[in-house]
Tab-separated table of C-alpha atoms in Angstrom:
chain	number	residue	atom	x	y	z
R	1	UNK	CA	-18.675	-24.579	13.282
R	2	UNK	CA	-14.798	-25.124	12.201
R	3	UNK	CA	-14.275	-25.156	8.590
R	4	UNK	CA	-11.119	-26.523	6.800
R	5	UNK	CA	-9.756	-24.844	4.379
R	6	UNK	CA	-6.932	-26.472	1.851
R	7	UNK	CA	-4.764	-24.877	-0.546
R	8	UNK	CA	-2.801	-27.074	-2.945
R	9	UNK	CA	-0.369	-25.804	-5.340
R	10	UNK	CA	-0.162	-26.120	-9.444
R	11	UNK	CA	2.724	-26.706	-9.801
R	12	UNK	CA	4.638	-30.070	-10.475
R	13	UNK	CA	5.727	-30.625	-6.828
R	14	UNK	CA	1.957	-30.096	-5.708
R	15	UNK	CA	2.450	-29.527	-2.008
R	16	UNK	CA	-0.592	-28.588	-0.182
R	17	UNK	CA	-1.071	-27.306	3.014
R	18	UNK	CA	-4.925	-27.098	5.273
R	19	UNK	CA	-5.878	-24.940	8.259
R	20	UNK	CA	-9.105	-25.312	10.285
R	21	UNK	CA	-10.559	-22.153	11.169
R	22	UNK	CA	-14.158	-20.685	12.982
R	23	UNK	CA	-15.251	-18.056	10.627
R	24	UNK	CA	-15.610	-14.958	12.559
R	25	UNK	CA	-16.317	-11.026	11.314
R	26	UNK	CA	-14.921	-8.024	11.996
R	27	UNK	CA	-17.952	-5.912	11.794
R	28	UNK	CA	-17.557	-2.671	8.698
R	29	UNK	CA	-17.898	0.498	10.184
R	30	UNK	CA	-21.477	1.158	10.557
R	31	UNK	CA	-22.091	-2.489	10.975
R	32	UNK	CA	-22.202	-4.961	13.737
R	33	UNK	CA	-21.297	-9.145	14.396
R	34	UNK	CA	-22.312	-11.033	17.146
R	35	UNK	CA	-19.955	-13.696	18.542
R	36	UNK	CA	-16.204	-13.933	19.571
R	37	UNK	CA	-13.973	-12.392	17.398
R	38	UNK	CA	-11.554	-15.499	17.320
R	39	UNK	CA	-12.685	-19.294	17.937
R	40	UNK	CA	-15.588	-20.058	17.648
R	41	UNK	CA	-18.224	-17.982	17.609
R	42	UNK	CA	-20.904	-19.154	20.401
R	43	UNK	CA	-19.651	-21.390	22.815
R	44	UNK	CA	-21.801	-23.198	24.906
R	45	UNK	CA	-21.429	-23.864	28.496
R	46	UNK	CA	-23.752	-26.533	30.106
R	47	UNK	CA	-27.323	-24.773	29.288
R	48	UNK	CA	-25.809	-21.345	28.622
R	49	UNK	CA	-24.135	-19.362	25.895
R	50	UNK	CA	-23.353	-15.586	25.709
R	51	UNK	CA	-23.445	-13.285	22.134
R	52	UNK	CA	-20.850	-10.864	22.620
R	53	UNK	CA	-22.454	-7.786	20.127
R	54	UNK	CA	-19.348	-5.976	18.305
R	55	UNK	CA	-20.181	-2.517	17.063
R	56	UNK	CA	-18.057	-0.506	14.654
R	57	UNK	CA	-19.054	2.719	14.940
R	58	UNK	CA	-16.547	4.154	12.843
R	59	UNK	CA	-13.690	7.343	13.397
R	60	UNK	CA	-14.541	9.984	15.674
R	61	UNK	CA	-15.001	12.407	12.618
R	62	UNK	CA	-17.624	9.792	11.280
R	63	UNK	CA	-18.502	7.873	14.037
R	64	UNK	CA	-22.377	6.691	14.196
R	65	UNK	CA	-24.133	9.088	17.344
R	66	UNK	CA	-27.543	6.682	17.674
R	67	UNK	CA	-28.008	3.180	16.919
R	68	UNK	CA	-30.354	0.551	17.947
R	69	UNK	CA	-29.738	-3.396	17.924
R	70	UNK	CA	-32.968	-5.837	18.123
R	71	UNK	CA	-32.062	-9.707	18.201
R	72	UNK	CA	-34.924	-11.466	17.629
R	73	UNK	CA	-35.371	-15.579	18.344
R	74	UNK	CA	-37.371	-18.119	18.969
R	75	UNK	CA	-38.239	-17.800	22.667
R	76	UNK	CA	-39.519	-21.434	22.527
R	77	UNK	CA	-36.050	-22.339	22.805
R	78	UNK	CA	-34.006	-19.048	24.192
R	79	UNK	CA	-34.686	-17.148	27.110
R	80	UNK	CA	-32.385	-14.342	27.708
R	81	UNK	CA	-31.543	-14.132	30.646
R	82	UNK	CA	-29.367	-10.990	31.404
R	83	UNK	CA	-27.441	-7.820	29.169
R	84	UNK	CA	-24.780	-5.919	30.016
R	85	UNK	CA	-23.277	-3.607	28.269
R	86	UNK	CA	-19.220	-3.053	28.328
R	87	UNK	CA	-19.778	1.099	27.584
R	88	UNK	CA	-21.394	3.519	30.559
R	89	UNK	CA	-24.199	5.265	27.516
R	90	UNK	CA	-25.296	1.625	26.272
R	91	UNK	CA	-28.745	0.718	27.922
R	92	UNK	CA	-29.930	-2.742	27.278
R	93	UNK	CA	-33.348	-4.380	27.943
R	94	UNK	CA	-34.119	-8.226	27.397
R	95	UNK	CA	-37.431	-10.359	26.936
R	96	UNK	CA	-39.515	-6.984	25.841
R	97	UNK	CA	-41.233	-8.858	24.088
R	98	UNK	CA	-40.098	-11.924	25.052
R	99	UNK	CA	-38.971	-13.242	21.690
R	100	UNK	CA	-36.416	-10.009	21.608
């Protein structure tokens, strides 16, 4: 969803100025955000959508060595379909169960 934001000024003259934005993350290190990093996050195309998964695993002096991601939703209304993963040590599984 776009949001607007406006920022008007004190002062006598009072000028303001607005800019509509999608609010997207940059994930912490040790964290992680799902969805485009600019735009908006999910963007649907006819019956599909992708969630892009952005992991910051931090400096190579700190940098996280395991991790494990589990999105969970209603598979009523989702059925995921494929994962890929953009590095050569990721290994992804989908529908196991099928609400995952």
């Amino acid at each position: 969803e776009l949001v607007t934001l406006t920022a008007t000024s004190l002062d006598a003259g009072a000028s303001a100025d607005t800019l509509t934005i999608a609010g997207n993350l940059n994930p912490s290190t040790g964290d992680i955000d799902l969805g485009a990093s600019s735009g908006l996050q999910f963007v649907q195309v006819g019956s599909t959508f992708s969630v892009p998964v952005r992991v910051n695993t931090g400096s190579s002096a700190t940098a996280i060595q395991n991790f494990q991601i589990v999105l969970a939703f209603d598979d009523l209304v989702i059925l995921a379909t494929a994962c890929t993963s953009a590095v050569s040590w990721g290994v992804c599984t989908t529908n196991d169960p099928p609400n995952r």
